[in-house]
Amino acid sequence: MLTPPRASVRIVPVSSIDVRGWDEIWRLTSRFYAADRGYVERRLKAVQHLALLRARPGRQLVGMAAIEEDLLTFEGRRTVVTFTSHTVLDPRYRGQNLLQRVGLRRTLRTWLDHPLKHKLWAFDSGSARGYLLLPRNWPVFWPRHDVPTPGWESRFMSEYGRRKYGSSWQGDGIVQRVPQKRLLPLAATLHGVVLTDPHVQYFLQRNPGHAEGDTLFCMVPLTLGNCWGLLRNMLARWLRGGSQR
């Protein structure tokens, strides 16, 4: 199997995307989702930034993620949440730490802009492979099979989920599917995922409706220790030759 070319990461304001760019985004999206284009574009145009992952040298769009930043105070703690959605990546480019590089860039920006605030990363995962991004990269994350979510974090996730998802929020960490967008069977497949992995088993138990489009809400504390753990895991993967996402 040929090694794919290296890819670059660029984070841009949504307002900078032109008509050609939206066509590219739709072509990539339609590889992973059965979706209404109007719905997808309306949702993406409401966020602040897009991370665009492009293969070199042809600059083909091979991955992306939508990025929002929410500021709120909960139980007296001033908190900034980096929320990502619509994250897709061509499977050939797994192992290049592309999504991890997006996370590190946004985390650094958040630390510079909000040094005194509590910092979190949040997203909802519609597949076991997406959920595995957490244990393979971050020392601390929620929810997980081996450690209960702490009290403040559990209450915050419930409150933030209610605010973020409205009527789609189920109250148990599950975000109910919407008819305008769902993963294609090929994107949701468990091919290459070890079913006996306890993290995979936990995801499948917590989110039995994932194949129909339900997602599991997840959160990561962006502490210095946790970010250092991410860096260590990225370095270890690079030293192994990028064999694992």
Coordinates of C-alpha atoms in Angstrom, one line a residue:
M1 CA 0.0 0.0 0.0
L2 CA 1.4 3.4 -1.0
T3 CA 2.1 5.9 1.7
P4 CA -0.1 8.9 1.2
P5 CA 1.6 12.3 0.9
R6 CA 1.9 14.5 4.0
A7 CA -1.0 16.8 4.8
S8 CA -1.0 20.3 6.2
V9 CA -3.3 21.9 8.8
R10 CA -4.8 25.3 8.5
I11 CA -7.4 26.9 10.7
V12 CA -9.4 29.7 9.0
P13 CA -12.4 31.9 9.8
V14 CA -15.6 30.5 8.4
S15 CA -16.2 33.9 6.7
S16 CA -13.1 33.3 4.5
I17 CA -14.6 30.3 2.8
D18 CA -15.7 31.0 -0.8
V19 CA -18.0 29.2 -3.1
R20 CA -15.3 26.9 -4.4
G21 CA -14.4 26.1 -0.8
W22 CA -17.9 25.2 0.1
D23 CA -18.1 22.8 -2.9
E24 CA -14.9 21.1 -1.6
I25 CA -16.4 20.8 1.9
W26 CA -19.5 19.2 0.5
R27 CA -17.6 16.7 -1.6
L28 CA -15.7 15.6 1.4
T29 CA -18.8 15.6 3.6
S30 CA -20.8 13.4 1.2
R31 CA -18.1 10.7 1.5
F32 CA -19.0 10.2 5.2
Y33 CA -22.5 11.5 5.7
A34 CA -26.0 11.1 4.1
A35 CA -27.0 14.7 4.6
D36 CA -28.8 17.7 3.3
R37 CA -26.3 20.2 1.9
G38 CA -28.3 23.2 3.0
Y39 CA -28.5 21.9 6.5
V40 CA -24.8 21.2 6.7
E41 CA -23.8 24.6 5.3
R42 CA -26.1 26.5 7.6
R43 CA -24.6 24.7 10.6
L44 CA -21.1 25.2 9.5
K45 CA -21.6 28.9 8.7
A46 CA -22.8 29.4 12.3
V47 CA -19.4 28.3 13.8
Q48 CA -16.3 30.5 14.1
H49 CA -13.5 28.6 12.5
L50 CA -12.9 25.6 10.3
A51 CA -9.8 23.4 10.4
L52 CA -8.9 22.4 6.8
L53 CA -6.6 19.4 6.3
R54 CA -5.0 19.4 2.8
A55 CA -2.8 16.8 1.1
R56 CA 0.4 18.1 -0.4
P57 CA 1.3 19.0 -3.1
G58 CA -2.1 19.0 -4.8
R59 CA -3.9 20.7 -1.9
Q60 CA -6.8 18.2 -2.0
L61 CA -9.1 18.5 1.0
V62 CA -8.7 15.3 3.0
G63 CA -10.2 16.3 6.4
M64 CA -11.8 19.0 8.4
A65 CA -13.3 20.0 11.7
A66 CA -15.7 22.8 12.8
I67 CA -14.5 24.8 15.8
E68 CA -16.5 26.9 18.2
E69 CA -15.5 28.7 21.4
D70 CA -18.1 29.1 24.2
L71 CA -17.6 31.2 27.4
L72 CA -19.7 30.6 30.4
T73 CA -19.7 30.6 34.2
F74 CA -21.0 27.4 35.9
E75 CA -21.2 27.0 39.7
G76 CA -18.8 30.0 40.1
R77 CA -16.2 28.7 37.7
R78 CA -15.4 30.7 34.6
T79 CA -15.0 28.2 31.8
V80 CA -14.1 28.3 28.1
V81 CA -15.2 25.4 26.0
T82 CA -13.6 24.5 22.7
F83 CA -16.4 22.6 20.9
T84 CA -15.6 20.7 17.7
S85 CA -18.1 19.1 15.3
H86 CA -18.3 17.8 11.7
T87 CA -14.9 16.1 12.1
V88 CA -14.0 13.9 9.1
L89 CA -10.7 12.5 7.9
D90 CA -9.8 10.4 4.9
P91 CA -8.8 7.0 6.4
R92 CA -5.5 7.1 4.4
Y93 CA -4.3 10.0 6.4
R94 CA -4.8 8.4 9.9
G95 CA -1.5 8.2 11.7
Q96 CA -0.3 11.7 10.7
N97 CA -1.5 13.2 14.0
L98 CA -3.6 15.7 11.9
L99 CA -6.5 16.0 14.3
Q100 CA -4.2 16.1 17.2
R101 CA -2.3 18.9 15.7
V102 CA -5.6 20.8 15.3
G103 CA -6.3 20.2 19.0
L104 CA -2.9 21.4 20.1
R105 CA -3.1 24.6 18.0
R106 CA -6.5 25.5 19.4
T107 CA -5.4 24.6 22.9
L108 CA -2.4 26.9 22.7
R109 CA -4.7 29.7 21.3
T110 CA -7.1 29.1 24.2
W111 CA -4.3 29.2 26.8
L112 CA -3.0 32.5 25.3
D113 CA -6.5 34.1 25.2
H114 CA -7.9 32.8 28.5
P115 CA -5.0 32.0 30.8
L116 CA -7.0 32.2 34.0
K117 CA -10.2 30.4 32.9
H118 CA -11.0 26.7 33.3
K119 CA -10.5 25.1 29.8
L120 CA -12.3 22.2 28.3
W121 CA -12.6 20.5 24.9
A122 CA -16.0 19.0 24.0
F123 CA -17.5 17.0 21.1
D124 CA -20.0 14.3 20.4
S125 CA -18.8 11.0 18.9
G126 CA -21.0 9.0 16.5
S127 CA -18.6 6.1 16.1
A128 CA -16.4 3.8 18.2
R129 CA -13.4 4.9 16.1
G130 CA -14.1 8.5 16.9
Y131 CA -14.4 7.7 20.6
L132 CA -11.0 5.9 20.5
L133 CA -9.4 9.2 19.8
L134 CA -9.7 9.8 23.5
P135 CA -8.0 6.8 25.2
R136 CA -5.3 6.8 22.5
N137 CA -4.3 10.4 23.1
W138 CA -5.5 11.9 26.4
P139 CA -4.7 10.6 29.9
V140 CA -7.9 12.2 31.3
F141 CA -11.3 12.3 29.5
W142 CA -15.0 11.6 30.2
P143 CA -17.1 9.6 30.1
R144 CA -15.0 6.4 30.3
H145 CA -15.5 2.8 31.5
D146 CA -12.9 2.7 34.3
V147 CA -13.3 6.0 36.1
P148 CA -16.6 7.8 37.0
T149 CA -17.0 11.3 35.8
P150 CA -16.4 13.7 38.7
G151 CA -19.3 15.6 40.2
W152 CA -18.6 19.1 38.9
E153 CA -17.7 17.8 35.4
S154 CA -20.8 15.5 35.3
R155 CA -23.1 18.4 36.2
F156 CA -21.3 20.7 33.7
M157 CA -21.7 18.2 30.9
S158 CA -25.4 17.9 31.6
E159 CA -25.9 21.7 31.6
Y160 CA -23.7 22.4 28.6
G161 CA -25.3 19.5 26.7
R162 CA -28.7 20.9 27.4
R163 CA -27.7 24.4 26.2
K164 CA -25.8 23.1 23.1
Y165 CA -28.2 20.5 21.8
G166 CA -31.6 21.6 22.9
S167 CA -34.3 19.0 22.3
S168 CA -31.8 16.6 20.9
W169 CA -30.1 16.2 24.3
Q170 CA -31.3 13.1 26.1
G171 CA -30.0 13.8 29.5
D172 CA -27.8 10.7 29.7
G173 CA -25.0 12.0 27.6
I174 CA -26.6 10.9 24.3
V175 CA -27.4 13.3 21.5
Q176 CA -30.4 12.1 19.5
R177 CA -30.0 11.8 15.7
V178 CA -31.3 14.4 13.3
P179 CA -32.9 13.3 10.0
Q180 CA -30.8 15.9 8.0
K181 CA -27.4 14.2 8.7
R182 CA -26.2 10.7 9.6
L183 CA -23.0 8.7 9.1
L184 CA -23.0 6.5 6.1
P185 CA -22.6 2.8 6.9
L186 CA -19.0 2.7 5.6
A187 CA -18.0 5.6 7.9
A188 CA -19.7 4.0 10.9
T189 CA -18.2 0.6 10.3
L190 CA -16.2 -1.1 13.0
H191 CA -13.7 -2.4 10.5
G192 CA -10.2 -2.3 12.1
V193 CA -11.6 -1.7 15.6
V194 CA -10.9 -4.4 18.2
L195 CA -14.4 -5.2 19.6
T196 CA -12.9 -6.7 22.8
D197 CA -11.2 -3.3 23.6
P198 CA -13.0 -2.1 26.8
H199 CA -13.2 1.4 25.5
V200 CA -15.0 0.1 22.4
Q201 CA -17.3 -2.1 24.5
Y202 CA -18.1 0.9 26.7
F203 CA -19.0 3.1 23.7
L204 CA -21.2 0.5 22.2
Q205 CA -23.0 0.0 25.5
R206 CA -23.5 3.7 26.2
N207 CA -24.6 4.5 22.7
P208 CA -26.5 1.6 21.2
G209 CA -28.1 3.9 18.6
H210 CA -24.8 4.9 17.0
A211 CA -25.6 3.1 13.8
E212 CA -28.8 5.1 13.4
G213 CA -27.0 8.4 14.1
D214 CA -27.0 8.9 17.9
T215 CA -23.8 10.4 19.4
L216 CA -22.1 10.3 22.8
F217 CA -21.1 13.6 24.3
C218 CA -17.5 13.7 25.5
M219 CA -15.3 16.1 27.3
V220 CA -11.5 16.6 27.9
P221 CA -9.9 18.9 30.5
L222 CA -7.3 21.1 28.8
T223 CA -4.9 21.2 31.7
L224 CA -1.1 21.4 31.2
G225 CA -0.7 17.8 32.5
N226 CA -3.3 16.5 30.1
C227 CA -1.9 18.4 27.1
W228 CA 1.6 17.1 28.0
G229 CA 0.1 13.5 27.9
L230 CA -1.2 14.2 24.4
L231 CA 2.2 15.4 23.3
R232 CA 3.8 12.2 24.7
N233 CA 1.3 10.0 22.9
M234 CA 1.8 11.9 19.6
L235 CA 5.6 11.5 19.9
A236 CA 5.4 7.8 20.7
R237 CA 3.2 7.3 17.6
W238 CA 5.6 9.2 15.5
L239 CA 8.5 7.1 16.7
R240 CA 6.5 3.9 15.9
G241 CA 6.0 5.2 12.4
G242 CA 2.5 6.6 12.8
S243 CA 0.9 3.1 12.8
Q244 CA -2.0 4.2 15.0
R245 CA -4.4 7.1 14.8

